[in-house]
Amino acid sequence: MPTGYTANIKDGITFRTFAMNCARAFGACVTLRDKPGGGEVIPEAFEESSYHAQQIEKAQAALAEFRAMSPSQHMREASKAWDAAETHRITRLDEMRAQRKAYEDMLAKVMAWAPPTPEHDGLKEFMRSQIMQSIDFDCDESYYAAPTPRMTGSQWAAQRLEMLERELAYHQREQAAESERTAGRTSWVQALRASLPA
């Protein structure tokens, strides 16, 4: 039975066309494998994704904006960050408690249910265990139990600077890796094309 790669051999395609069609299944071209068409969709040269370059620009702008802030702005931002974190913590606790109540209400119904036959006993135990596992997984309040610690403006500034620098370094590393991958993909395709008869 022919595959998507071999189906048109019977129509007399060239070796070059067959090889380029098959190349779409390999690492350099794998992102093209689900696109319509054959090897003709493989570009002469691959283009780098602009994602990390854009993120580098955003990170640099955020760093410049941060460095222009005054100590009083640091204090205001620390206060805003605390308010947001504490609001999120309390909201999550309320959500978890409501979820626990819903689980416990359903658990009470499961426990009150009398299975109609001994063959249904396993179903009751399964329902009970599912709820207990969900309570353990969804309702553990320990992460949100302690109030959010307040930071001074200088503590907030040190933490923010570290985060911004780490984010910039990450995107710079990823952009370099993207450039290397793109060059390697292009080189692989160019070597393949050069090795195939015209």
Tab-separated table of N, CA and C in Angstrom, residues 14-174:
chain	number	residue	atom	x	y	z
A	14	THR	N	10.297	12.367	-10.232
A	14	THR	CA	11.753	12.197	-10.282
A	14	THR	C	12.280	11.809	-8.902
A	15	PHE	N	13.515	11.307	-8.902
A	15	PHE	CA	14.175	10.993	-7.634
A	15	PHE	C	14.280	12.253	-6.779
A	16	ARG	N	14.614	13.370	-7.410
A	16	ARG	CA	14.753	14.635	-6.687
A	16	ARG	C	13.438	15.004	-5.989
A	17	THR	N	12.334	14.884	-6.705
A	17	THR	CA	11.030	15.206	-6.115
A	17	THR	C	10.716	14.261	-4.963
A	18	PHE	N	10.974	12.956	-5.161
A	18	PHE	CA	10.721	11.983	-4.111
A	18	PHE	C	11.564	12.301	-2.868
A	19	ALA	N	12.842	12.588	-3.078
A	19	ALA	CA	13.744	12.890	-1.956
A	19	ALA	C	13.296	14.156	-1.223
A	20	MET	N	12.921	15.181	-1.961
A	20	MET	CA	12.493	16.434	-1.319
A	20	MET	C	11.159	16.243	-0.592
A	21	ASN	N	10.270	15.433	-1.160
A	21	ASN	CA	9.008	15.144	-0.468
A	21	ASN	C	9.286	14.425	0.857
A	22	CYS	N	10.174	13.443	0.830
A	22	CYS	CA	10.522	12.689	2.036
A	22	CYS	C	11.258	13.558	3.051
A	23	ALA	N	11.999	14.544	2.587
A	23	ALA	CA	12.766	15.416	3.482
A	23	ALA	C	11.852	16.145	4.465
A	24	ARG	N	10.590	16.304	4.115
A	24	ARG	CA	9.649	17.004	5.004
A	24	ARG	C	9.409	16.242	6.302
A	25	ALA	N	9.785	14.970	6.357
A	25	ALA	CA	9.593	14.177	7.572
A	25	ALA	C	10.790	14.277	8.521
A	26	PHE	N	11.823	15.022	8.134
A	26	PHE	CA	13.037	15.081	8.942
A	26	PHE	C	13.164	16.401	9.689
A	27	GLY	N	13.996	16.367	10.737
A	27	GLY	CA	14.147	17.465	11.676
A	27	GLY	C	14.210	18.850	11.074
A	28	ALA	N	15.000	19.020	10.044
A	28	ALA	CA	15.159	20.348	9.461
A	28	ALA	C	13.852	20.860	8.871
A	29	CYS	N	13.023	19.951	8.400
A	29	CYS	CA	11.798	20.346	7.699
A	29	CYS	C	10.527	19.880	8.407
A	30	VAL	N	10.656	19.291	9.571
A	30	VAL	CA	9.520	18.643	10.225
A	30	VAL	C	8.353	19.604	10.460
A	31	THR	N	8.628	20.887	10.616
A	31	THR	CA	7.533	21.837	10.830
A	31	THR	C	6.678	22.009	9.573
A	32	LEU	N	7.170	21.516	8.447
A	32	LEU	CA	6.436	21.633	7.186
A	32	LEU	C	5.640	20.376	6.843
A	33	ARG	N	5.797	19.311	7.618
A	33	ARG	CA	5.259	18.007	7.222
A	33	ARG	C	3.746	17.995	7.058
A	34	ASP	N	3.020	18.848	7.780
A	34	ASP	CA	1.564	18.841	7.688
A	34	ASP	C	1.025	19.892	6.727
A	35	LYS	N	1.903	20.651	6.107
A	35	LYS	CA	1.456	21.642	5.125
A	35	LYS	C	1.122	20.939	3.821
A	36	PRO	N	0.151	21.450	3.090
A	36	PRO	CA	-0.154	20.827	1.800
A	36	PRO	C	1.005	21.003	0.821
A	37	GLY	N	1.081	20.095	-0.100
A	37	GLY	CA	2.132	20.144	-1.115
A	37	GLY	C	3.216	19.134	-0.814
A	38	GLY	N	4.249	19.209	-1.591
A	38	GLY	CA	5.370	18.285	-1.436
A	38	GLY	C	6.619	19.034	-1.050
A	39	GLY	N	7.760	18.529	-1.539
A	39	GLY	CA	9.047	19.121	-1.230
A	39	GLY	C	9.195	20.542	-1.727
A	40	GLU	N	8.320	20.955	-2.637
A	40	GLU	CA	8.420	22.328	-3.164
A	40	GLU	C	8.124	23.380	-2.090
A	41	VAL	N	7.513	22.977	-0.970
A	41	VAL	CA	7.247	23.954	0.084
A	41	VAL	C	8.464	24.181	0.979
A	42	ILE	N	9.513	23.402	0.782
A	42	ILE	CA	10.738	23.593	1.571
A	42	ILE	C	11.448	24.827	1.031
A	43	PRO	N	11.678	25.817	1.874
A	43	PRO	CA	12.302	27.049	1.385
A	43	PRO	C	13.788	26.853	1.092
A	44	GLU	N	14.328	27.776	0.339
A	44	GLU	CA	15.773	27.774	0.074
A	44	GLU	C	16.534	28.045	1.359
A	45	ALA	N	15.981	28.931	2.174
A	45	ALA	CA	16.586	29.261	3.470
A	45	ALA	C	15.455	29.469	4.472
A	46	PHE	N	15.633	28.932	5.662
A	46	PHE	CA	14.629	29.103	6.711
A	46	PHE	C	14.817	30.463	7.361
A	47	GLU	N	13.715	31.018	7.858
A	47	GLU	CA	13.779	32.303	8.547
A	47	GLU	C	13.638	32.082	10.040
A	48	GLU	N	14.371	32.869	10.793
A	48	GLU	CA	14.309	32.774	12.246
A	48	GLU	C	12.951	33.266	12.742
A	49	SER	N	12.502	32.669	13.807
A	49	SER	CA	11.318	33.171	14.494
A	49	SER	C	11.691	34.513	15.114
A	50	SER	N	10.769	35.441	15.104
A	50	SER	CA	11.045	36.760	15.673
A	50	SER	C	10.657	36.845	17.150
A	51	TYR	N	10.134	35.760	17.705
A	51	TYR	CA	9.620	35.806	19.081
A	51	TYR	C	10.673	36.286	20.083
A	52	HIS	N	11.822	35.625	20.122
A	52	HIS	CA	12.821	35.981	21.132
A	52	HIS	C	13.418	37.364	20.879
A	53	ALA	N	13.572	37.750	19.629
A	53	ALA	CA	14.071	39.098	19.327
A	53	ALA	C	13.086	40.143	19.859
A	54	GLN	N	11.796	39.891	19.676
A	54	GLN	CA	10.777	40.819	20.202
A	54	GLN	C	10.805	40.847	21.724
A	55	GLN	N	10.994	39.688	22.342
A	55	GLN	CA	11.041	39.627	23.801
A	55	GLN	C	12.289	40.324	24.344
A	56	ILE	N	13.383	40.273	23.599
A	56	ILE	CA	14.602	40.991	23.996
A	56	ILE	C	14.317	42.494	24.015
A	57	GLU	N	13.652	42.983	22.976
A	57	GLU	CA	13.309	44.412	22.926
A	57	GLU	C	12.419	44.807	24.101
A	58	LYS	N	11.418	43.966	24.387
A	58	LYS	CA	10.523	44.260	25.515
A	58	LYS	C	11.287	44.248	26.832
A	59	ALA	N	12.171	43.276	27.006
A	59	ALA	CA	12.939	43.179	28.251
A	59	ALA	C	13.873	44.373	28.401
A	60	GLN	N	14.492	44.801	27.305
A	60	GLN	CA	15.378	45.964	27.365
A	60	GLN	C	14.591	47.230	27.705
A	61	ALA	N	13.404	47.356	27.135
A	61	ALA	CA	12.558	48.521	27.439
A	61	ALA	C	12.120	48.490	28.902
A	62	ALA	N	11.754	47.311	29.393
A	62	ALA	CA	11.346	47.187	30.798
A	62	ALA	C	12.506	47.511	31.730
A	63	LEU	N	13.711	47.075	31.369
A	63	LEU	CA	14.897	47.399	32.184
A	63	LEU	C	15.159	48.900	32.192
A	64	ALA	N	15.052	49.525	31.035
A	64	ALA	CA	15.280	50.972	30.959
A	64	ALA	C	14.237	51.714	31.794
A	65	GLU	N	12.987	51.278	31.698
A	65	GLU	CA	11.923	51.900	32.487
A	65	GLU	C	12.182	51.693	33.986
A	66	PHE	N	12.593	50.495	34.348
A	66	PHE	CA	12.885	50.214	35.754
A	66	PHE	C	14.025	51.092	36.257
A	67	ARG	N	15.085	51.201	35.482
A	67	ARG	CA	16.262	51.967	35.915
A	67	ARG	C	15.960	53.455	36.057
A	68	ALA	N	14.899	53.914	35.393
A	68	ALA	CA	14.522	55.324	35.491
A	68	ALA	C	13.632	55.605	36.708
A	69	MET	N	13.254	54.568	37.433
A	69	MET	CA	12.365	54.738	38.585
A	69	MET	C	13.117	55.287	39.794
A	70	SER	N	12.391	56.049	40.593
A	70	SER	CA	12.953	56.610	41.828
A	70	SER	C	12.664	55.657	42.998
A	71	PRO	N	13.370	55.852	44.118
A	71	PRO	CA	13.083	55.025	45.295
A	71	PRO	C	11.621	55.110	45.753
A	72	SER	N	11.002	56.263	45.630
A	72	SER	CA	9.587	56.369	46.030
A	72	SER	C	8.691	55.564	45.081
A	73	GLN	N	9.064	55.510	43.806
A	73	GLN	CA	8.309	54.663	42.868
A	73	GLN	C	8.505	53.186	43.208
A	74	HIS	N	9.708	52.817	43.625
A	74	HIS	CA	9.962	51.437	44.053
A	74	HIS	C	9.035	51.073	45.206
A	75	MET	N	8.885	52.002	46.155
A	75	MET	CA	8.028	51.750	47.313
A	75	MET	C	6.570	51.586	46.870
A	76	ARG	N	6.117	52.444	45.960
A	76	ARG	CA	4.731	52.335	45.463
A	76	ARG	C	4.521	51.005	44.748
A	77	GLU	N	5.494	50.600	43.946
A	77	GLU	CA	5.383	49.330	43.222
A	77	GLU	C	5.410	48.141	44.182
A	78	ALA	N	6.203	48.235	45.229
A	78	ALA	CA	6.243	47.174	46.238
A	78	ALA	C	4.877	47.039	46.894
A	79	SER	N	4.251	48.168	47.186
A	79	SER	CA	2.927	48.157	47.809
A	79	SER	C	1.881	47.569	46.856
A	80	LYS	N	1.946	47.962	45.594
A	80	LYS	CA	1.004	47.416	44.602
A	80	LYS	C	1.197	45.906	44.428
A	81	ALA	N	2.443	45.482	44.413
A	81	ALA	CA	2.735	44.052	44.265
A	81	ALA	C	2.197	43.271	45.464
A	82	TRP	N	2.359	43.834	46.668
A	82	TRP	CA	1.844	43.173	47.856
A	82	TRP	C	0.320	43.070	47.795
A	83	ASP	N	-0.334	44.170	47.434
A	83	ASP	CA	-1.804	44.162	47.328
A	83	ASP	C	-2.277	43.088	46.344
A	84	ALA	N	-1.634	43.013	45.189
A	84	ALA	CA	-2.039	42.036	44.166
A	84	ALA	C	-1.803	40.606	44.659
A	85	ALA	N	-0.656	40.367	45.280
A	85	ALA	CA	-0.334	39.017	45.756
A	85	ALA	C	-1.265	38.599	46.886
A	86	GLU	N	-1.549	39.514	47.797
A	86	GLU	CA	-2.423	39.184	48.928
A	86	GLU	C	-3.860	38.971	48.451
A	87	THR	N	-4.314	39.778	47.515
A	87	THR	CA	-5.654	39.584	46.946
A	87	THR	C	-5.741	38.225	46.254
A	88	HIS	N	-4.719	37.874	45.501
A	88	HIS	CA	-4.699	36.568	44.824
A	88	HIS	C	-4.705	35.434	45.849
A	89	ARG	N	-3.913	35.561	46.910
A	89	ARG	CA	-3.835	34.525	47.938
A	89	ARG	C	-5.204	34.297	48.574
A	90	ILE	N	-5.866	35.367	48.956
A	90	ILE	CA	-7.174	35.254	49.620
A	90	ILE	C	-8.222	34.698	48.663
A	91	THR	N	-8.175	35.139	47.418
A	91	THR	CA	-9.109	34.620	46.404
A	91	THR	C	-8.917	33.127	46.211
A	92	ARG	N	-7.668	32.679	46.115
A	92	ARG	CA	-7.395	31.243	45.944
A	92	ARG	C	-7.872	30.438	47.144
A	93	LEU	N	-7.678	30.961	48.356
A	93	LEU	CA	-8.169	30.267	49.551
A	93	LEU	C	-9.692	30.128	49.512
A	94	ASP	N	-10.371	31.199	49.120
A	94	ASP	CA	-11.838	31.150	49.019
A	94	ASP	C	-12.266	30.117	47.968
A	95	GLU	N	-11.580	30.100	46.823
A	95	GLU	CA	-11.912	29.133	45.766
A	95	GLU	C	-11.677	27.701	46.247
A	96	MET	N	-10.567	27.482	46.932
A	96	MET	CA	-10.253	26.134	47.423
A	96	MET	C	-11.269	25.676	48.472
A	97	ARG	N	-11.683	26.587	49.320
A	97	ARG	CA	-12.660	26.228	50.353
A	97	ARG	C	-14.017	25.911	49.723
A	98	ALA	N	-14.396	26.668	48.711
A	98	ALA	CA	-15.655	26.377	48.011
A	98	ALA	C	-15.554	25.028	47.295
A	99	GLN	N	-14.401	24.749	46.702
A	99	GLN	CA	-14.198	23.461	46.023
A	99	GLN	C	-14.261	22.315	47.024
A	100	ARG	N	-13.597	22.484	48.168
A	100	ARG	CA	-13.630	21.457	49.215
A	100	ARG	C	-15.068	21.195	49.663
A	101	LYS	N	-15.846	22.253	49.861
A	101	LYS	CA	-17.247	22.098	50.291
A	101	LYS	C	-18.028	21.298	49.251
A	102	ALA	N	-17.840	21.615	47.977
A	102	ALA	CA	-18.542	20.880	46.919
A	102	ALA	C	-18.138	19.407	46.928
A	103	TYR	N	-16.836	19.149	47.081
A	103	TYR	CA	-16.366	17.761	47.138
A	103	TYR	C	-16.959	17.034	48.355
A	104	GLU	N	-16.925	17.697	49.502
A	104	GLU	CA	-17.430	17.059	50.724
A	104	GLU	C	-18.932	16.800	50.646
A	105	ASP	N	-19.681	17.731	50.037
A	105	ASP	CA	-21.121	17.511	49.854
A	105	ASP	C	-21.367	16.283	48.982
A	106	MET	N	-20.591	16.162	47.905
A	106	MET	CA	-20.754	14.998	47.026
A	106	MET	C	-20.286	13.726	47.733
A	107	LEU	N	-19.228	13.822	48.511
A	107	LEU	CA	-18.746	12.658	49.253
A	107	LEU	C	-19.818	12.147	50.217
A	108	ALA	N	-20.525	13.058	50.870
A	108	ALA	CA	-21.604	12.659	51.786
A	108	ALA	C	-22.686	11.894	51.016
A	109	LYS	N	-22.993	12.331	49.815
A	109	LYS	CA	-24.000	11.633	48.991
A	109	LYS	C	-23.502	10.246	48.582
A	110	VAL	N	-22.221	10.176	48.230
A	110	VAL	CA	-21.641	8.876	47.862
A	110	VAL	C	-21.711	7.930	49.046
A	111	MET	N	-21.319	8.426	50.219
A	111	MET	CA	-21.285	7.570	51.401
A	111	MET	C	-22.689	7.148	51.832
A	112	ALA	N	-23.698	7.991	51.569
A	112	ALA	CA	-25.079	7.655	51.937
A	112	ALA	C	-25.726	6.701	50.926
A	113	TRP	N	-25.140	6.587	49.756
A	113	TRP	CA	-25.720	5.751	48.697
A	113	TRP	C	-25.540	4.271	49.029
A	114	ALA	N	-26.598	3.534	48.849
A	114	ALA	CA	-26.541	2.082	49.044
A	114	ALA	C	-26.479	1.441	47.662
A	115	PRO	N	-25.352	0.831	47.310
A	115	PRO	CA	-25.256	0.183	46.006
A	115	PRO	C	-26.358	-0.880	45.855
A	116	PRO	N	-26.987	-0.977	44.654
A	116	PRO	CA	-28.108	-1.894	44.465
A	116	PRO	C	-27.718	-3.370	44.519
A	117	THR	N	-26.446	-3.669	44.182
A	117	THR	CA	-25.986	-5.064	44.219
A	117	THR	C	-24.536	-5.066	44.697
A	118	PRO	N	-24.041	-6.220	45.132
A	118	PRO	CA	-22.618	-6.295	45.514
A	118	PRO	C	-21.678	-5.937	44.362
A	119	GLU	N	-22.124	-6.137	43.111
A	119	GLU	CA	-21.280	-5.779	41.965
A	119	GLU	C	-21.093	-4.267	41.831
A	120	HIS	N	-21.937	-3.473	42.503
A	120	HIS	CA	-21.824	-2.014	42.451
A	120	HIS	C	-20.954	-1.450	43.581
A	121	ASP	N	-20.517	-2.330	44.507
A	121	ASP	CA	-19.675	-1.867	45.618
A	121	ASP	C	-18.382	-1.222	45.116
A	122	GLY	N	-17.799	-1.792	44.065
A	122	GLY	CA	-16.567	-1.230	43.497
A	122	GLY	C	-16.781	0.169	42.946
A	123	LEU	N	-17.964	0.413	42.375
A	123	LEU	CA	-18.279	1.742	41.853
A	123	LEU	C	-18.318	2.762	42.989
A	124	LYS	N	-18.964	2.382	44.095
A	124	LYS	CA	-19.036	3.286	45.242
A	124	LYS	C	-17.635	3.606	45.753
A	125	GLU	N	-16.787	2.599	45.877
A	125	GLU	CA	-15.422	2.824	46.352
A	125	GLU	C	-14.639	3.695	45.364
A	126	PHE	N	-14.855	3.463	44.080
A	126	PHE	CA	-14.180	4.271	43.064
A	126	PHE	C	-14.609	5.732	43.182
A	127	MET	N	-15.907	5.993	43.311
A	127	MET	CA	-16.400	7.367	43.453
A	127	MET	C	-15.794	8.023	44.698
A	128	ARG	N	-15.760	7.295	45.804
A	128	ARG	CA	-15.194	7.823	47.040
A	128	ARG	C	-13.713	8.168	46.858
A	129	SER	N	-12.970	7.240	46.258
A	129	SER	CA	-11.529	7.481	46.097
A	129	SER	C	-11.246	8.631	45.138
A	130	GLN	N	-12.060	8.799	44.117
A	130	GLN	CA	-11.871	9.922	43.191
A	130	GLN	C	-12.040	11.256	43.917
A	131	ILE	N	-13.069	11.323	44.764
A	131	ILE	CA	-13.291	12.565	45.509
A	131	ILE	C	-12.158	12.808	46.502
A	132	MET	N	-11.724	11.774	47.192
A	132	MET	CA	-10.635	11.944	48.173
A	132	MET	C	-9.344	12.399	47.485
A	133	GLN	N	-9.047	11.817	46.331
A	133	GLN	CA	-7.853	12.245	45.586
A	133	GLN	C	-7.983	13.698	45.155
A	134	SER	N	-9.170	14.085	44.730
A	134	SER	CA	-9.385	15.470	44.302
A	134	SER	C	-9.257	16.434	45.472
A	135	ILE	N	-9.749	16.040	46.630
A	135	ILE	CA	-9.595	16.893	47.815
A	135	ILE	C	-8.107	17.067	48.125
A	136	ASP	N	-7.369	15.966	48.109
A	136	ASP	CA	-5.928	16.048	48.393
A	136	ASP	C	-5.211	16.947	47.390
A	137	PHE	N	-5.578	16.828	46.130
A	137	PHE	CA	-4.873	17.558	45.077
A	137	PHE	C	-5.333	19.014	44.972
A	138	ASP	N	-6.643	19.242	45.031
A	138	ASP	CA	-7.197	20.573	44.754
A	138	ASP	C	-7.371	21.462	45.976
A	139	CYS	N	-7.342	20.896	47.153
A	139	CYS	CA	-7.740	21.667	48.333
A	139	CYS	C	-6.638	21.836	49.372
A	140	ASP	N	-5.403	21.612	49.015
A	140	ASP	CA	-4.292	21.794	49.948
A	140	ASP	C	-3.985	23.283	50.050
A	141	GLU	N	-4.321	23.865	51.183
A	141	GLU	CA	-4.180	25.304	51.381
A	141	GLU	C	-2.790	25.716	51.867
A	142	SER	N	-1.896	24.778	52.066
A	142	SER	CA	-0.613	25.094	52.700
A	142	SER	C	0.186	26.163	51.956
A	143	TYR	N	0.130	26.165	50.627
A	143	TYR	CA	0.893	27.149	49.854
A	143	TYR	C	0.382	28.572	50.102
A	144	TYR	N	-0.917	28.678	50.367
A	144	TYR	CA	-1.544	30.000	50.529
A	144	TYR	C	-1.818	30.364	51.985
A	145	ALA	N	-1.391	29.540	52.923
A	145	ALA	CA	-1.741	29.742	54.327
A	145	ALA	C	-1.103	30.990	54.931
A	146	ALA	N	0.153	31.231	54.668
A	146	ALA	CA	0.856	32.370	55.286
A	146	ALA	C	0.561	33.658	54.524
A	147	PRO	N	0.315	34.736	55.241
A	147	PRO	CA	0.117	36.024	54.564
A	147	PRO	C	1.343	36.401	53.739
A	148	THR	N	1.118	37.143	52.697
A	148	THR	CA	2.199	37.585	51.821
A	148	THR	C	3.114	38.540	52.583
A	149	PRO	N	4.419	38.270	52.602
A	149	PRO	CA	5.319	39.197	53.300
A	149	PRO	C	5.433	40.518	52.526
A	150	ARG	N	5.496	41.584	53.286
A	150	ARG	CA	5.673	42.910	52.657
A	150	ARG	C	7.153	43.126	52.363
A	151	MET	N	7.413	43.795	51.245
A	151	MET	CA	8.787	44.142	50.884
A	151	MET	C	8.965	45.648	50.973
A	152	THR	N	10.169	46.046	51.266
A	152	THR	CA	10.504	47.465	51.183
A	152	THR	C	10.691	47.797	49.705
A	153	GLY	N	10.771	49.064	49.418
A	153	GLY	CA	11.007	49.478	48.034
A	153	GLY	C	12.313	48.937	47.493
A	154	SER	N	13.351	48.943	48.333
A	154	SER	CA	14.654	48.456	47.861
A	154	SER	C	14.643	46.939	47.672
A	155	GLN	N	13.914	46.206	48.528
A	155	GLN	CA	13.788	44.755	48.328
A	155	GLN	C	13.049	44.452	47.029
A	156	TRP	N	11.954	45.193	46.813
A	156	TRP	CA	11.194	45.001	45.585
A	156	TRP	C	12.079	45.306	44.376
A	157	ALA	N	12.836	46.399	44.449
A	157	ALA	CA	13.690	46.813	43.334
A	157	ALA	C	14.750	45.756	43.034
A	158	ALA	N	15.368	45.199	44.089
A	158	ALA	CA	16.394	44.165	43.876
A	158	ALA	C	15.773	42.931	43.215
A	159	GLN	N	14.602	42.538	43.695
A	159	GLN	CA	13.924	41.364	43.121
A	159	GLN	C	13.505	41.628	41.675
A	160	ARG	N	12.969	42.795	41.417
A	160	ARG	CA	12.524	43.153	40.066
A	160	ARG	C	13.711	43.208	39.102
A	161	LEU	N	14.806	43.801	39.523
A	161	LEU	CA	15.996	43.891	38.671
A	161	LEU	C	16.516	42.492	38.337
A	162	GLU	N	16.584	41.635	39.335
A	162	GLU	CA	17.051	40.273	39.096
A	162	GLU	C	16.146	39.556	38.084
A	163	MET	N	14.839	39.715	38.249
A	163	MET	CA	13.895	39.060	37.339
A	163	MET	C	14.038	39.603	35.910
A	164	LEU	N	14.148	40.908	35.767
A	164	LEU	CA	14.281	41.500	34.433
A	164	LEU	C	15.589	41.081	33.762
A	165	GLU	N	16.675	41.059	34.511
A	165	GLU	CA	17.964	40.638	33.945
A	165	GLU	C	17.945	39.165	33.566
A	166	ARG	N	17.307	38.343	34.391
A	166	ARG	CA	17.195	36.913	34.092
A	166	ARG	C	16.355	36.696	32.818
A	167	GLU	N	15.269	37.454	32.692
A	167	GLU	CA	14.408	37.353	31.514
A	167	GLU	C	15.163	37.776	30.250
A	168	LEU	N	15.906	38.857	30.325
A	168	LEU	CA	16.686	39.318	29.178
A	168	LEU	C	17.722	38.274	28.783
A	169	ALA	N	18.456	37.747	29.758
A	169	ALA	CA	19.488	36.740	29.470
A	169	ALA	C	18.866	35.490	28.845
A	170	TYR	N	17.704	35.071	29.349
A	170	TYR	CA	17.016	33.900	28.797
A	170	TYR	C	16.699	34.101	27.320
A	171	HIS	N	16.092	35.228	26.982
A	171	HIS	CA	15.717	35.470	25.584
A	171	HIS	C	16.943	35.668	24.694
A	172	GLN	N	18.016	36.222	25.235
A	172	GLN	CA	19.253	36.343	24.451
A	172	GLN	C	19.824	34.955	24.146
A	173	ARG	N	19.829	34.068	25.145
A	173	ARG	CA	20.294	32.681	24.912
A	173	ARG	C	19.404	31.977	23.896
A	174	GLU	N	18.103	32.119	24.051
A	174	GLU	CA	17.171	31.443	23.149
A	174	GLU	C	17.251	32.004	21.730
